[in-house]
XYZ file of C-alpha atoms in Angstrom:
523
model
C 5.789 1.766 -1.390
C 8.302 -1.012 -1.825
C 7.180 -4.003 -3.810
C 8.819 -7.414 -3.695
C 7.736 -10.072 -6.153
C 8.525 -13.657 -5.274
C 9.004 -15.780 -8.378
C 11.185 -18.722 -7.343
C 9.608 -21.076 -4.826
C 10.011 -24.724 -4.032
C 7.714 -27.384 -5.419
C 6.619 -28.208 -1.892
C 5.584 -24.635 -1.204
C 3.711 -24.385 -4.496
C 1.956 -27.604 -3.665
C 0.846 -26.149 -0.360
C -0.385 -22.911 -1.857
C -2.016 -24.107 -5.036
C -3.054 -27.729 -4.463
C -6.769 -28.451 -4.513
C -7.035 -30.558 -1.376
C -10.556 -31.930 -1.183
C -10.129 -32.974 2.450
C -9.186 -29.482 3.599
C -12.224 -27.300 4.386
C -12.175 -23.792 2.996
C -11.297 -21.355 5.810
C -14.150 -19.454 7.358
C -13.689 -15.762 6.781
C -15.622 -13.096 8.647
C -16.496 -9.724 7.146
C -14.965 -6.732 8.865
C -17.359 -4.732 10.996
C -16.869 -1.364 9.289
C -17.004 1.761 11.443
C -17.150 5.479 10.667
C -14.160 7.324 12.142
C -14.283 10.957 11.031
C -10.597 11.761 11.503
C -8.558 14.237 9.486
C -7.002 11.642 7.198
C -10.483 10.601 6.046
C -10.840 13.941 4.258
C -8.611 12.862 1.398
C -8.541 15.184 -1.582
C -7.436 14.436 -5.108
C -4.728 17.100 -5.099
C -4.436 20.670 -6.274
C -6.160 21.737 -9.514
C -3.865 21.164 -12.448
C -2.826 24.299 -14.403
C -3.906 23.093 -17.833
C -2.651 25.094 -20.740
C -5.519 26.963 -22.391
C -5.993 24.765 -25.447
C -9.015 23.571 -27.376
C -9.991 20.035 -26.499
C -11.498 17.627 -23.971
C -11.116 18.289 -20.239
C -12.286 16.686 -16.968
C -15.941 17.032 -16.003
C -17.226 17.049 -12.433
C -20.102 14.937 -13.693
C -17.784 12.062 -14.669
C -16.846 9.863 -11.652
C -14.650 7.469 -13.636
C -11.258 7.676 -15.314
C -9.980 10.660 -17.278
C -6.490 10.633 -18.763
C -5.195 13.686 -20.595
C -1.430 14.030 -20.850
C -0.404 16.881 -18.507
C 2.686 17.821 -20.516
C 2.363 16.524 -24.108
C 5.210 16.695 -26.562
C 4.402 19.077 -29.401
C 3.271 17.157 -32.468
C 2.931 13.812 -30.642
C -0.296 12.073 -31.652
C -0.033 9.626 -28.758
C 0.317 12.413 -26.194
C -2.587 14.359 -27.688
C -5.154 11.566 -27.242
C -7.555 11.865 -24.294
C -8.827 8.642 -22.662
C -11.924 8.169 -20.532
C -13.347 5.076 -18.840
C -16.933 4.028 -18.111
C -18.547 0.828 -16.827
C -19.880 -1.411 -19.586
C -23.417 -0.250 -20.347
C -22.809 3.009 -18.498
C -22.397 6.628 -19.547
C -20.129 9.575 -18.883
C -19.218 13.062 -19.975
C -16.291 15.382 -20.598
C -15.990 19.155 -20.591
C -14.964 21.070 -23.707
C -12.868 24.137 -24.278
C -13.114 25.849 -27.652
C -12.049 29.122 -29.221
C -9.132 29.511 -26.836
C -6.707 32.406 -27.411
C -7.278 32.955 -31.099
C -8.307 36.581 -30.872
C -10.672 37.825 -33.568
C -9.847 34.814 -35.777
C -11.606 32.507 -33.285
C -14.923 33.631 -34.689
C -14.010 31.950 -37.974
C -14.143 28.434 -36.473
C -17.191 26.211 -36.079
C -16.666 23.316 -33.619
C -18.432 19.949 -33.544
C -17.976 16.317 -32.466
C -16.830 14.263 -35.426
C -15.618 10.910 -36.667
C -11.850 10.544 -36.142
C -10.986 9.859 -39.802
C -11.090 12.269 -42.721
C -13.406 13.795 -43.948
C -14.355 14.163 -40.263
C -18.089 13.716 -40.644
C -20.157 15.331 -37.908
C -21.553 13.154 -35.101
C -23.155 15.872 -33.011
C -23.090 19.559 -32.325
C -21.673 21.048 -29.131
C -24.078 22.065 -26.398
C -23.235 23.579 -23.002
C -19.517 23.009 -23.596
C -19.705 19.303 -22.768
C -19.993 15.993 -24.553
C -22.021 13.128 -23.080
C -21.560 9.544 -24.269
C -22.895 6.023 -23.700
C -20.615 3.665 -25.664
C -21.878 0.400 -27.090
C -18.446 -1.058 -27.880
C -15.404 -1.727 -25.696
C -13.579 1.162 -27.330
C -15.216 4.012 -29.201
C -13.252 6.875 -30.744
C -14.616 10.305 -31.507
C -12.902 13.617 -32.079
C -13.317 17.329 -31.642
C -13.249 19.011 -35.046
C -13.556 22.515 -36.386
C -14.075 24.109 -39.755
C -13.008 27.391 -41.249
C -14.318 28.458 -44.631
C -15.534 24.914 -45.223
C -12.190 23.190 -44.463
C -12.490 20.551 -41.688
C -9.698 20.046 -39.183
C -9.347 17.524 -36.341
C -8.383 19.104 -33.021
C -8.193 16.153 -30.636
C -9.297 12.522 -30.299
C -11.300 11.079 -27.405
C -10.973 7.321 -26.759
C -13.883 5.998 -24.692
C -13.020 2.699 -22.949
C -15.755 0.612 -21.331
C -14.949 -2.213 -18.895
C -16.940 -4.680 -16.850
C -16.662 -3.927 -13.147
C -13.727 -5.824 -11.607
C -14.050 -6.687 -7.926
C -11.163 -7.556 -5.583
C -11.359 -9.143 -2.147
C -8.884 -8.416 0.644
C -8.201 -9.938 4.047
C -7.028 -7.601 6.815
C -5.184 -8.565 9.984
C -5.423 -5.793 12.577
C -2.891 -6.209 15.387
C -4.662 -5.726 18.699
C -7.756 -6.409 20.758
C -10.881 -4.945 19.166
C -12.592 -4.385 22.534
C -9.546 -2.899 24.237
C -8.497 -0.512 21.477
C -8.545 3.129 22.508
C -6.909 4.837 19.552
C -9.468 4.096 16.840
C -7.724 6.382 14.371
C -4.573 4.284 14.328
C -6.071 0.870 14.866
C -9.216 0.882 12.751
C -8.252 2.651 9.560
C -8.592 -0.552 7.535
C -12.056 -1.376 8.849
C -13.441 2.115 8.328
C -16.172 3.092 5.894
C -14.119 6.094 4.832
C -11.156 4.029 3.648
C -13.137 1.585 1.519
C -15.279 4.385 0.076
C -12.088 6.126 -0.940
C -10.734 2.874 -2.385
C -13.743 2.715 -4.700
C -13.320 6.361 -5.639
C -9.659 5.957 -6.536
C -9.783 2.586 -8.277
C -13.150 3.360 -9.834
C -11.094 5.252 -12.424
C -10.190 1.824 -13.803
C -13.710 0.438 -13.144
C -12.452 -1.501 -10.120
C -14.131 -1.781 -6.716
C -13.610 -3.703 -3.500
C -15.564 -6.766 -2.534
C -16.626 -7.385 1.047
C -13.500 -6.686 3.123
C -12.761 -9.651 5.359
C -10.505 -9.634 8.369
C -9.872 -10.148 12.045
C -8.209 -8.607 15.060
C -5.232 -10.713 16.131
C -2.984 -10.634 19.186
C 0.044 -12.337 17.609
C 3.072 -10.238 18.458
C 0.943 -7.648 20.269
C 1.688 -7.260 23.986
C -0.377 -5.245 26.431
C 1.208 -4.528 29.809
C -0.872 -3.099 32.655
C 1.530 -1.157 34.831
C 1.194 -0.403 38.511
C 0.081 3.214 39.034
C 3.348 4.486 40.486
C 3.067 7.621 38.382
C 0.563 9.139 35.985
C 2.697 8.079 33.044
C 3.329 4.538 34.249
C -0.345 3.978 35.057
C -1.105 3.891 31.360
C -1.364 0.525 29.674
C 1.330 -0.080 27.089
C 0.701 -1.751 23.767
C 3.510 -2.695 21.437
C 4.666 -5.295 18.937
C 7.199 -7.947 19.881
C 9.431 -8.867 16.968
C 12.204 -11.446 17.173
C 15.753 -10.322 16.506
C 17.112 -11.882 13.349
C 19.084 -15.063 13.668
C 18.995 -18.848 13.764
C 16.380 -20.398 16.030
C 15.575 -23.944 16.976
C 12.616 -26.234 16.480
C 9.079 -24.904 16.650
C 8.208 -26.520 19.991
C 10.437 -24.094 21.879
C 9.590 -20.567 23.011
C 11.554 -19.291 20.041
C 8.335 -19.388 18.039
C 5.776 -18.372 20.645
C 3.951 -15.042 20.824
C 5.716 -13.540 17.838
C 4.357 -11.636 14.874
C 5.495 -14.654 12.852
C 2.246 -16.325 13.878
C 0.488 -14.102 11.345
C 2.717 -15.546 8.640
C 1.404 -19.010 9.480
C -2.177 -17.737 9.419
C -1.712 -16.206 5.973
C -0.127 -19.309 4.469
C -2.764 -21.580 6.008
C -5.664 -19.466 4.801
C -4.202 -18.973 1.334
C -3.457 -22.666 0.934
C -6.980 -23.506 2.033
C -8.638 -21.423 -0.652
C -9.005 -18.211 1.352
C -8.609 -14.641 0.168
C -5.208 -14.248 -1.508
C -4.601 -10.528 -0.990
C -3.666 -9.903 2.642
C -2.837 -6.816 4.659
C -1.293 -6.599 8.124
C -2.103 -3.303 9.830
C 0.218 -2.142 12.620
C -0.536 0.830 14.839
C 1.698 0.196 17.848
C 5.360 0.947 18.634
C 7.791 -1.955 18.501
C 10.256 -3.769 20.708
C 12.857 -6.218 19.511
C 13.139 -9.294 21.681
C 15.273 -12.408 22.179
C 13.548 -15.740 22.986
C 14.810 -17.756 25.950
C 15.637 -21.348 26.783
C 17.013 -23.254 29.796
C 19.893 -25.022 28.065
C 21.208 -26.722 31.217
C 17.764 -27.087 32.800
C 18.592 -24.303 35.223
C 20.180 -21.118 33.866
C 18.193 -19.092 31.346
C 20.058 -18.287 28.129
C 19.240 -16.747 24.759
C 17.586 -19.252 22.443
C 19.350 -20.016 19.191
C 22.061 -17.943 17.558
C 20.807 -14.411 16.863
C 23.111 -12.437 14.594
C 22.439 -9.245 16.566
C 23.503 -10.107 20.109
C 21.601 -8.685 23.100
C 24.831 -8.481 25.119
C 25.576 -4.880 26.030
C 22.007 -3.699 25.361
C 19.589 -2.256 27.903
C 17.046 -5.043 28.351
C 14.036 -5.908 30.462
C 12.076 -9.051 31.162
C 8.809 -9.045 29.200
C 5.918 -11.493 28.706
C 5.044 -12.739 25.236
C 1.607 -12.222 23.707
C 0.007 -15.144 25.553
C -2.462 -13.628 28.099
C -1.455 -16.334 30.590
C 2.015 -14.833 30.796
C 2.187 -12.262 33.607
C 4.484 -9.253 33.535
C 7.419 -9.284 35.961
C 9.217 -5.933 36.199
C 12.960 -6.516 36.105
C 15.917 -5.142 34.195
C 18.320 -7.617 32.598
C 22.115 -7.442 32.374
C 24.807 -9.893 31.215
C 27.476 -11.065 33.651
C 30.353 -11.758 31.287
C 32.589 -13.300 33.939
C 30.071 -15.883 35.121
C 28.302 -16.206 31.736
C 24.854 -15.740 33.244
C 22.013 -13.239 32.883
C 21.175 -11.164 35.961
C 17.754 -9.797 36.952
C 17.417 -6.587 38.951
C 14.029 -5.742 40.460
C 12.693 -2.341 41.486
C 13.271 -3.044 45.154
C 16.990 -3.433 44.412
C 17.100 -7.211 44.738
C 19.294 -9.002 42.161
C 19.511 -12.659 41.180
C 20.501 -14.920 38.303
C 17.871 -15.641 35.640
C 16.965 -19.278 36.231
C 14.043 -21.617 35.666
C 12.852 -20.803 39.194
C 12.149 -17.133 38.390
C 11.771 -17.078 34.578
C 9.404 -19.193 32.507
C 11.178 -19.504 29.157
C 7.881 -20.335 27.466
C 6.324 -17.104 28.714
C 9.109 -14.548 28.962
C 11.617 -12.891 26.643
C 14.405 -10.355 26.948
C 13.353 -7.170 25.161
C 14.881 -3.789 24.487
C 13.841 -1.350 27.186
C 12.908 1.731 25.195
C 9.932 1.689 22.862
C 10.759 2.773 19.344
C 9.030 5.629 17.607
C 5.672 4.691 16.193
C 6.212 2.298 13.326
C 6.244 4.228 10.088
C 7.102 7.592 11.624
C 10.844 7.105 11.778
C 12.876 8.377 8.800
C 12.867 5.963 5.892
C 10.235 3.603 7.275
C 7.526 2.627 4.833
C 5.057 -0.062 3.956
C 6.032 -3.047 1.883
C 4.164 -5.484 -0.348
C 5.327 -9.030 -0.980
C 3.817 -11.095 -3.774
C 4.579 -14.793 -4.150
C 2.219 -15.440 -7.055
C 0.215 -13.208 -9.414
C -2.782 -13.541 -7.086
C -1.286 -14.023 -3.615
C 0.339 -11.239 -1.631
C 0.711 -9.602 1.763
C 0.992 -5.900 2.612
C 2.704 -4.833 5.824
C 1.163 -1.455 6.683
C 2.710 0.742 9.386
C 1.069 3.831 10.821
C 2.248 6.883 8.921
C 0.046 9.678 10.211
C -2.343 11.272 7.752
C -0.536 9.545 4.885
C -1.539 6.084 6.113
C -4.704 5.827 4.014
C -2.886 6.950 0.859
C -0.077 4.522 1.678
C -2.568 1.667 2.023
C -4.217 2.494 -1.305
C -0.817 2.533 -2.999
C 0.249 -0.812 -1.526
C -3.045 -2.492 -2.393
C -2.364 -1.391 -5.960
C 0.703 -3.646 -5.876
C -1.417 -6.607 -4.786
C -3.569 -6.090 -7.887
C -0.610 -5.987 -10.261
C 0.544 -2.366 -10.422
C 4.160 -1.299 -10.049
C 5.772 1.863 -8.654
C 6.012 4.661 -11.186
C 8.362 7.447 -12.042
C 6.476 10.007 -14.070
C 9.110 12.494 -15.235
C 6.635 15.250 -16.044
C 5.376 15.339 -12.445
C 8.477 14.563 -10.413
C 9.425 16.866 -7.539
C 13.056 16.651 -8.629
C 13.625 18.633 -11.831
C 15.386 16.919 -14.691
C 18.810 18.470 -15.289
C 18.180 18.320 -19.034
C 15.184 20.661 -18.787
C 15.372 24.413 -18.872
C 14.417 26.441 -15.809
C 10.836 27.219 -16.814
C 10.089 23.531 -17.493
C 11.634 22.507 -14.177
C 9.513 25.021 -12.283
C 6.395 23.692 -14.002
C 7.287 20.140 -13.002
C 7.855 21.104 -9.360
C 4.626 23.105 -9.121
C 2.620 20.184 -10.500
C 4.021 17.520 -8.172
C 1.040 17.752 -5.806
C -1.582 18.322 -8.463
C -4.548 16.081 -9.177
C -2.678 14.672 -12.185
C 0.012 12.929 -10.133
C -0.329 9.153 -10.027
C -1.436 6.992 -7.107
C 1.466 4.624 -7.822
C 4.102 7.338 -8.003
C 7.129 6.533 -5.849
C 6.741 9.917 -4.111
C 3.918 9.200 -1.654
C 3.856 12.753 -0.305
C 1.637 13.614 -3.232
C -2.042 13.743 -2.331
C -3.198 12.748 -5.808
C -4.578 9.348 -6.809
C -4.659 9.448 -10.620
C -4.671 6.152 -12.575
C -4.035 6.189 -16.321
C -4.854 4.395 -19.532
C -1.753 5.603 -21.366
C 1.611 4.004 -20.702
C 3.411 5.286 -17.611
C 7.068 4.683 -16.768
C 7.826 2.215 -13.982
C 10.719 2.580 -11.555
C 11.856 -1.041 -11.647
C 15.474 -1.028 -12.833
C 15.603 -4.752 -13.607
C 12.842 -4.488 -16.174
C 12.333 -0.850 -17.211
C 9.317 -0.079 -19.322
C 5.753 1.149 -19.281
C 2.591 0.000 -17.576
C -0.998 0.546 -18.722
C -2.905 0.800 -15.475
C -6.563 0.607 -16.535
C -5.902 -2.372 -18.782
C -3.659 -4.037 -16.210
C -6.671 -4.658 -13.975
C -8.749 -6.165 -16.759
C -6.169 -7.844 -18.995
C -3.493 -9.471 -16.876
C -0.228 -10.011 -18.695
C 3.101 -8.441 -19.472
C 1.584 -6.454 -22.324
C -0.214 -4.202 -19.840
C 1.218 -4.992 -16.369
C 4.884 -4.445 -15.619
C 4.979 -7.279 -13.026
C 8.717 -6.823 -12.288
C 10.872 -9.574 -10.844
C 13.169 -8.974 -7.915
C 14.542 -11.091 -5.065
C 13.371 -14.705 -5.493
C 12.476 -16.149 -2.114
C 9.631 -17.198 0.161
C 7.180 -15.026 2.007
C 9.022 -16.023 5.183
C 11.981 -13.874 4.165
C 9.839 -10.815 4.820
C 9.609 -11.743 8.483
C 13.186 -12.976 8.880
C 15.300 -10.647 6.778
C 17.529 -8.468 8.969
C 17.319 -5.379 6.795
C 13.538 -5.367 6.797
C 13.272 -6.122 10.500
C 15.468 -3.147 11.269
C 13.448 -0.922 8.978
C 9.941 -1.994 9.837
C 10.104 -3.198 13.426
C 12.722 -1.103 15.193
C-alpha cells in the first residue's frame, strides 16, 4: 500500500522514456492468457452491510452497478455531507432506493414525498413509485432532490447529484515470475492472469466508470531459480522455486556476473518497453520465497571472491553455492564458509570433502553465494507489503508479493496508485478510535471499519471493502495533506482532483537497489 512518486529525474532518463524515436519499433506485447482459478480469494465481497441511520433520503440500490456515495457519518447541518452522489456511464441509466416516513410516528402521515427540483419552490419532477428513483441523465451533472410537503409547505430533504462519465479504459502490463508450463501452485502464480481478478477490477473501478483494457503480460524467469533436488528424502525430492535478489551494495560493470540472473533484469525490461512506447503501467507479481545472494568474481584469476562492495557482508552467514536463473547453470550442492586466516572461501560437499572456491570448481558467471534458509513467503512476514513506484503521471511499476487471501485486494489497491489515487485516512471509518470522540462514536467507528463503506484506497488493507467516492476524502500523505476526489481523478487529471503527492525524488532503479526496501520485500 506504499506509494512512491518519482518527480526528479535526469534529462537523459527523460529523453529515454519520453522521446519519440522513429527508428525504434514499438515493443510487441502479448495479451495474457486468462484462466479461471476458483480459489477462496476469488470470492471477494464488498464488506459487511453498513448500519445506516434510519433517515429519509437516497440509499444504495442493488439494481445500480455503478458508484454510490452517501456520507456514512455526516456532520449535523452540513450541506456538503448531506449530498448523495451517484455515477453512470454517459448515455446510461441507474437507480437509487428511497426511504421515507422514517421514525416520525403518527406525524409521518402528514408528509407527502416526491422528487423535485433542488431550488425553491421545489417544483415536482416525478412522484415516488416502489420506493426507488430511476434516472437517465442527459448532462454531465444533473441535480434532483427528495422533497416533502406538509399542509402545502414544501421542504427539501436531500439532494442527489447524478454524475455521468465516458468510460475510461486503462491498460496494464504484468510480469509473472516463473515458468508458465512448470507452475504448480496456480493460486499464487496466476492471480494476475485470472478472469476473476480482472472481473473484480471492473466491478470495483466501475464505480468511477473505469474498466481495464486487454491485460498484457508475460511469464519471466529473471531472478527466479528452480532447483531439482536429488530424492534423498521426501522433502528434498521436491523442486524448489525462489527469487534470487542481490544484496545491496556497489557492483561493477554490467559485463560481470554481478548483473546476471537477477530480478534487476525485469527493471531493464520495464524501462525498455516503456521507452519504446509500450504499456506504461506495470506490475511484477511474485509468488515464491526469496534468497539474498552475493555475486562472484575471480579477482586474481583463480580464487573466487565476492563481487563488488556489498554493504551487508556475507561473512559469518550460513551460505550455499547456488546457480543463477540461467538454465545452463547446473546446481552444485555445497555449503560455503569464510576462512578468515587465509582470506579464501571454502566449499564443503555432502560427502565431507572440502576445498577452496576457485575457478576450477566455481563458474563465477553461473554461480552465487546465497543464504541457506528460504525466507517466509514474500508478503507473509510482518510488515511486508506491496509497493508502487511512479516516475511520471503515466508510468509506474507495482511490486506485488503474495499475501494470502488479501493478495487480490492488495493488487486492486496498488493499481489504484498507478492510475493516480493516493492512500487515504478516512477518520469516520478508521479502526483506531479518535481520542477526541466520545465512547459511543468510537464504537461506531470501530464497528464500521469492515463495512461496505470503507474505501479501497484506505491505508488499512485488512478491510474487505472497495468503495470509491465522489466527495473529497482525506489522504495520508504528510508532505501534502489534503483531499482527493476519486471519481473525478480518473477523468480529470490534475491537482484539483488528484492528490498526486511528492515524496523521495529518484529513479525507478532505487526501488531495486535501496537497502530498506530489499530487506522488506525480498528477505
